[in-house]
Every structure is written in structure tokens, then in C-alpha cells.
Coordinates of C-alpha atoms and ligand atoms in Angstrom, one line a residue:
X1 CA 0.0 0.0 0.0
X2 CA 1.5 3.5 -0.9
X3 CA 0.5 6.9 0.2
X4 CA -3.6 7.4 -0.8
X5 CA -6.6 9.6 -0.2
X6 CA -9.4 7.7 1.7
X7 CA -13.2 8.6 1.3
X8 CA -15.0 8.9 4.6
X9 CA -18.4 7.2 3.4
X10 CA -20.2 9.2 5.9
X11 CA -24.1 8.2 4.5
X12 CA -26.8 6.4 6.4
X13 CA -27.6 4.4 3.5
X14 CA -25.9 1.9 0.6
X15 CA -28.1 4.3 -1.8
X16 CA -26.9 7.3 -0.7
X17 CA -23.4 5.9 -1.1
X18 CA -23.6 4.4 -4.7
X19 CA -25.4 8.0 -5.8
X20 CA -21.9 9.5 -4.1
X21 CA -19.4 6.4 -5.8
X22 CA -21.4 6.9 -8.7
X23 CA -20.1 10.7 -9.0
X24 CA -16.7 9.3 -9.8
X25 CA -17.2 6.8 -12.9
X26 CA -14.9 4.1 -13.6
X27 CA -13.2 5.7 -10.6
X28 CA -12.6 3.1 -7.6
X29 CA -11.3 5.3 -4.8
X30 CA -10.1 4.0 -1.5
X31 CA -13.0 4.3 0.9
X32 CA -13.2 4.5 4.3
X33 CA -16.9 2.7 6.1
X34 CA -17.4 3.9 9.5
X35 CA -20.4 3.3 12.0
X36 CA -23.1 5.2 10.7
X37 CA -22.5 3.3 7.5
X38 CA -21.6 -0.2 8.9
X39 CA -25.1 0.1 11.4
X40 CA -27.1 1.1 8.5
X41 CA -26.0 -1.0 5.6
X42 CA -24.8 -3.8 7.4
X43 CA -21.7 -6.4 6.3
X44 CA -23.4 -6.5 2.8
X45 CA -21.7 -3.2 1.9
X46 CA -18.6 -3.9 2.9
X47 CA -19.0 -6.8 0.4
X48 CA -20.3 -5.0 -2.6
X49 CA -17.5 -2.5 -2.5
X50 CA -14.6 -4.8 -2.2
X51 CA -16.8 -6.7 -5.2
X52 CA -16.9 -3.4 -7.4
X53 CA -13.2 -2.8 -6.8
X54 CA -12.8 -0.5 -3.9
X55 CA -10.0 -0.8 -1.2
X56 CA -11.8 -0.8 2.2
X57 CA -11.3 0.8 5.5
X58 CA -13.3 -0.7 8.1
X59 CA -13.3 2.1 10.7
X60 CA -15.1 0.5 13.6
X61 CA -12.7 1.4 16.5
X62 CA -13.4 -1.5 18.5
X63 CA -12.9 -1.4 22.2
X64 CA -14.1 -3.2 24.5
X65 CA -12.6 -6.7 26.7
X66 CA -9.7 -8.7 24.9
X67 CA -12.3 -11.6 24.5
X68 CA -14.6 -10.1 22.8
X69 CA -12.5 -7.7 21.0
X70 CA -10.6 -11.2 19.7
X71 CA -13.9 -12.8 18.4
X72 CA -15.3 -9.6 16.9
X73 CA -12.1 -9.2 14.6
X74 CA -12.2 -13.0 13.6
X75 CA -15.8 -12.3 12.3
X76 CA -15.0 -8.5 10.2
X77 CA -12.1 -10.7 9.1
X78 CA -13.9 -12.5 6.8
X79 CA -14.9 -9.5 5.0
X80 CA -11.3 -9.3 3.6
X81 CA -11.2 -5.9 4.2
X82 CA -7.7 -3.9 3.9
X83 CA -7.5 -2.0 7.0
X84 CA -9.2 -2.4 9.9
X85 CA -8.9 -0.7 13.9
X86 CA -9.3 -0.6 17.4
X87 CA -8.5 1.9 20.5
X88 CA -5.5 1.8 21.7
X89 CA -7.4 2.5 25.3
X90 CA -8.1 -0.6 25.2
X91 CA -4.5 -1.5 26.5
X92 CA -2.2 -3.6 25.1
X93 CA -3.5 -7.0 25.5
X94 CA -6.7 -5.8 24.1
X95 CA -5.0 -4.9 20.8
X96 CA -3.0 -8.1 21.1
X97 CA -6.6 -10.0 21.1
X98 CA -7.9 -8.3 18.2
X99 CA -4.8 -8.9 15.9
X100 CA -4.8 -12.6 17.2
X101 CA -8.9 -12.6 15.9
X102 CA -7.9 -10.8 13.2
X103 CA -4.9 -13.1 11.8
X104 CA -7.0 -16.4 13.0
X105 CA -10.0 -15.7 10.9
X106 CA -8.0 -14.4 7.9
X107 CA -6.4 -17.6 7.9
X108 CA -4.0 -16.5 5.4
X109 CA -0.7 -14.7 5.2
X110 CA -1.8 -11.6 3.9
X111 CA -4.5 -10.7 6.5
X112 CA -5.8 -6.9 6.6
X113 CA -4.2 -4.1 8.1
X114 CA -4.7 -3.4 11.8
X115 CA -4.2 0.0 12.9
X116 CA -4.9 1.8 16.7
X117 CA -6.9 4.7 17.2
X118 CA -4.7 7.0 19.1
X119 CA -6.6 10.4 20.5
X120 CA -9.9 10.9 18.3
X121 CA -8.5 14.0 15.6
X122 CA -11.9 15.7 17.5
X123 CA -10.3 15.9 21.0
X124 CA -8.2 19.2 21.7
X125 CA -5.7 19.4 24.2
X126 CA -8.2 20.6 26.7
X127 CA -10.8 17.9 26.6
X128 CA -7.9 15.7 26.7
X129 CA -7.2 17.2 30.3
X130 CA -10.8 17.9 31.6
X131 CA -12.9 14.9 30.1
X132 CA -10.1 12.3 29.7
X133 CA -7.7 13.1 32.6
X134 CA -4.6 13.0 31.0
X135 CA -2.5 15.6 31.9
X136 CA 0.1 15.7 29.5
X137 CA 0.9 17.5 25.9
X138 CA -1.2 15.8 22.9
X139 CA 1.9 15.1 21.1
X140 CA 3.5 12.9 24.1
X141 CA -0.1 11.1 24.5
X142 CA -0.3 10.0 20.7
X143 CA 3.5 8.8 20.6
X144 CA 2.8 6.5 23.8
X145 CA -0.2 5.4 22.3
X146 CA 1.1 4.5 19.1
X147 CA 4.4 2.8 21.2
X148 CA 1.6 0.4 22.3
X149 CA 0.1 -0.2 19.3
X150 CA 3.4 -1.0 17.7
X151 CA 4.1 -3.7 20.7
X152 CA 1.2 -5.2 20.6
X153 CA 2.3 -5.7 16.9
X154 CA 0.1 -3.8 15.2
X155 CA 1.1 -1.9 11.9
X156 CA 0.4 1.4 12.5
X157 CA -2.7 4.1 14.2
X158 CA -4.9 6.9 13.3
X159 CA -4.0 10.4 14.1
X160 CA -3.3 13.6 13.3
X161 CA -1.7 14.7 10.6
X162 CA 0.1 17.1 12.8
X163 CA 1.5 14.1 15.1
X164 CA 3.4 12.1 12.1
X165 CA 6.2 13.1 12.5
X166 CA 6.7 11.9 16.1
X167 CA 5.1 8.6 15.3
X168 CA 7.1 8.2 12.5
X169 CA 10.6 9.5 14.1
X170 CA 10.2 7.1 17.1
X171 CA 8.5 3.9 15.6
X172 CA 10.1 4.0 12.5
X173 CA 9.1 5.5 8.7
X174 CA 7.4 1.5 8.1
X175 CA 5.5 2.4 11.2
X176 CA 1.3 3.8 9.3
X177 CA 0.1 6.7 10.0
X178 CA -3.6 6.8 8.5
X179 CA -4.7 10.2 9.1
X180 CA -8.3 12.1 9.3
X181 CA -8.7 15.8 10.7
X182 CA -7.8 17.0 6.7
X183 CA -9.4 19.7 5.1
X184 CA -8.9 21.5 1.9
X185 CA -8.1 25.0 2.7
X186 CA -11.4 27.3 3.3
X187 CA -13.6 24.5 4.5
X188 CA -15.2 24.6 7.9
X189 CA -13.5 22.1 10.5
X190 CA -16.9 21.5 12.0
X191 CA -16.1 19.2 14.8
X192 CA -12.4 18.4 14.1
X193 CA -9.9 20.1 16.1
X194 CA -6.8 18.8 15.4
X195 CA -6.6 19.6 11.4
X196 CA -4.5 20.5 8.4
X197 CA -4.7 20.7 4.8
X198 CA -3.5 17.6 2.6
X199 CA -0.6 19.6 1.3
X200 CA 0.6 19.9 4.8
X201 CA -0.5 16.0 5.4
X202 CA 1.9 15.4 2.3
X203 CA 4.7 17.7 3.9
X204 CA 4.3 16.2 7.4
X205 CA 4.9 12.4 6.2
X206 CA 1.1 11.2 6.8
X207 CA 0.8 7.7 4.8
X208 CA -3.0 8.1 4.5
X209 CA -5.5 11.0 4.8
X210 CA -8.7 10.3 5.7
X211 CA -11.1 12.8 4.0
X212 CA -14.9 12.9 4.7
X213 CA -16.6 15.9 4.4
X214 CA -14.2 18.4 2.6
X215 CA -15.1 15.8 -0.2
X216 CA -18.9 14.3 0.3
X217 CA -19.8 17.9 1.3
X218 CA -17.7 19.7 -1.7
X219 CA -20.5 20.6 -4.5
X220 CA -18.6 18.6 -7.2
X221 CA -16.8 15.7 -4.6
X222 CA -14.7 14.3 -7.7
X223 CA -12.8 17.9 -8.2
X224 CA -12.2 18.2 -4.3
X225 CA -11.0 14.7 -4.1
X226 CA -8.6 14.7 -7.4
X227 CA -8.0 17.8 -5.5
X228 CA -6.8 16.1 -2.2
X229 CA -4.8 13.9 -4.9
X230 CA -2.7 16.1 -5.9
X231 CA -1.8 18.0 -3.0
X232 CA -1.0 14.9 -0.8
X233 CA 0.4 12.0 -3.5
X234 CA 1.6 14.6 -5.9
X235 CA 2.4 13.8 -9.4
X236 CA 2.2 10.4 -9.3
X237 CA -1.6 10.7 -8.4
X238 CA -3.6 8.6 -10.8
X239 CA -4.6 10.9 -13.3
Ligands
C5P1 O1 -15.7 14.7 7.6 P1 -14.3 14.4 8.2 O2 -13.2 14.6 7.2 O3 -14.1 15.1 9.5 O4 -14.3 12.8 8.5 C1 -13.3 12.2 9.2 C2 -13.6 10.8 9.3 O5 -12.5 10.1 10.0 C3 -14.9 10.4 10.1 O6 -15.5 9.3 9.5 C4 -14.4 10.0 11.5 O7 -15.2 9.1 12.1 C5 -13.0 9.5 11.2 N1 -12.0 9.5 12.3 C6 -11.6 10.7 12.8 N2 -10.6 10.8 13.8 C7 -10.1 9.6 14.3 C8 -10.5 8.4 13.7 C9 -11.5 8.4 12.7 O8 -12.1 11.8 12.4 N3 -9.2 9.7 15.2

């Protein structure tokens, strides 16, 4: 996998997602399917967009108890999806769990990619002190989150754009760092606090950007997102 622009299929409904895929013609983009999706559409969509070509990100963030973190992976892995996640909150033997689930019910060498959700890209330095109690600078927090994720074996973790650089400098340039909070310059942040532009992504060494609304909000989403091409993956983006 090399450096790409993921869609966040933010819709409530596999209609409202093949009128937005449908925008982009012979077009397969890499495509991100989080909860709203996933709750509305069920497993079947996962299905039909591997089926028409699409690479999948299965953004479920699990977290809950190793056991049933472990048995919920070995079920989504059947899916054959290419990345896949969890909390890293859910400590280390939690992740450990979900990549044993995960690598049991692949059953085969090349089993998706597991990744850790570090701090949500929606949390700011304050909440991270008042609601979460953690009293210490963002940065630190996301590098010792992603150190866990990385012993627990995982291959990478979601953050911010504006944190690759640490992850990457103390886990290593093979270490992913799939990253959301992205927004084309001039677009509104909404509930994001944590965000930059993909140009910056690009300069900063993200592997991924994960792009929802500055794309399925944009009034013509294939411009924005050829767009978000160019800025982050450069020339070599796909013409
Ligand atoms: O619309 P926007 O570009 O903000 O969408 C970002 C997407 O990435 C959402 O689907 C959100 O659930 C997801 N995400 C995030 N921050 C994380 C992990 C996932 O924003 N840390």
C-alpha cells in the first residue's frame, strides 16, 4: 500500500453511497466505512465495494474486553477488508486480542491491516485534560499510544496529521500513519480540532489521509477529491 486519499463514506444508507461512488465513474477510490455506514447498511456493503473494486477501510474502532474484542475481529475478518482498527485505550492486551482474531479468521498470510486509534482527531488538548484526565501534551499522549500499538504488533494508528512526525521518528518510517482531521483550505473544521490541509499531510509524512466531508460535502466531490490527490500524493496521483 502507498500513500492514498481515503473517502469517509459518511451516508446512512448503501443508496446514498452508490449515488456519491457513482459521481466518480470508472473511478474506484479507497473508501473509508465507518459506524453510521456499517449500522445502517450492514456487512453487505462492505461486500459489494470490495466486489466493485474498492479498497476498504473498516473504521469501527473497537474497544471493548480482549475476548470479545478477539472474536469480533475474527468475524470483520472475513470480510477481507484492507485495513481495519481498534482503540488503543483498550490497552495492550486488548490490541494483542484483536490482531490474534484478526490473523486467526484471515487464515491466510496476507490478513488486513490493523491499525490503533490514538486520541480521536476531534479531541483538543483541553478535553484531553478535563474529560479524559490526561495531563500531558497531545503530542506525548499519541507517541505513547502508538508505542503500544506498535508492541502489541500492530502496523500502524490513526492520528493527526500534525502528530506524524513523532510517530514516524520514534516507531520507524514503516510504522502507518492513516490520518483524518484533513481539510482542503477554506472549508469549515466542523467538529475536528486537530486539522491541516493535505498539502501539509503530504509535507508532514502522513501515509494516509482520511477525507470525509471536505469531499462528500464539496459541490462537485470528484474535483475536491482529485484535489486532495494532488496535494497529498503529488504527481504520481492517478490521473
Ligand atoms: O468529515 P471528516 O473529514 O471530518 O471525517 C473524518 C472521518 O474520520 C470520520 O469518518 C471520522 O469518524 C474518522 N475519524 C476521525 N478521527 C479519528 C478516527 C477516525 O475523524 N481519530
Amino acid at each position: 500500500m502507498g500513500k492514498d486519499v481515503i473517502i469517509a463514506c459518511d451516508f446512512s444508507s448503501a443508496e446514498q453511497t452508490y449515488e456519491f461512488l457513482d459521481r466518480f465513474g470508472d473511478r474506484r477510490p479507497f473508501v473509508k466505512i465507518g459506524m453510521e455506514l456499517y449500522y445502517a447498511a450492514g456487512p453487505q456493503i462492505v461486500r459489494q465495494l470490495k466486489q466493485r473494486g474498492h479498497k476498504v477501510f473498516l473504521d469501527l474502532k473497537l474497544h471493548d474486553i480482549p475476548n470479545t474484542v478477539e472474536k469480533a475481529m475474527r468475524v470483520l475478518a472475513d470480510l477481507d477488508v484492507d485495513l481495519c482498527n481498534v482503540h488503543a485505550a483498550g490497552t495492550r492486551k486488548m490490541m494483542e486480542a484483536g490482531l490474534r482474531g484478526l490473523t486467526e479468521g484471515a487464515g491466510k498470510e496476507d490478513r488486513p491491516l490493523l491499525i490503533a486509534v490514538t486520541q480521536l482527531t476531534s479531541t483538543s488538548q483541553e478535553q484531553l485534560a478535563e474529560d479524559i484526565l490526561i495531563d500531558r501534551p497531545m503530542e506525548d499522549v499519541v507517541a505513547a499510544y502508538a508505542a503500544g500499538a506498535k508492541a502489541a504488533g500492530l502496523d500502524g494508528v490513526v492520528c493527526s496529521p500534525l502528530e506524524s512526525p513523532v510517530v514516524h521518528e520514534q516507531l520507524g518510517a514503516d510504522f502507518l500513519t492513516v490520518t483524518p482531521g484533513v481539510r482542503l483550505a477554506g472549508d469549515a473544521a466542523g467538529d475536528q480540532t486537530r486539522v491541516t490541509t493535505p498539502a501539509k499531510a503530504r509535507e508532514l509524512g502522513s501515509d494516509y489521509i482520511v477525507v470525509g466531508r471536505s469531499i462528500t460535502a464539496a459541490e462537485d466531490p470528484l474535483v475536491s477529491y482529485e484535489q486532495c490527490l494532488r496535494d497529498f500524493v503529488g504527481d504520481k496521483a492517478e490521473a
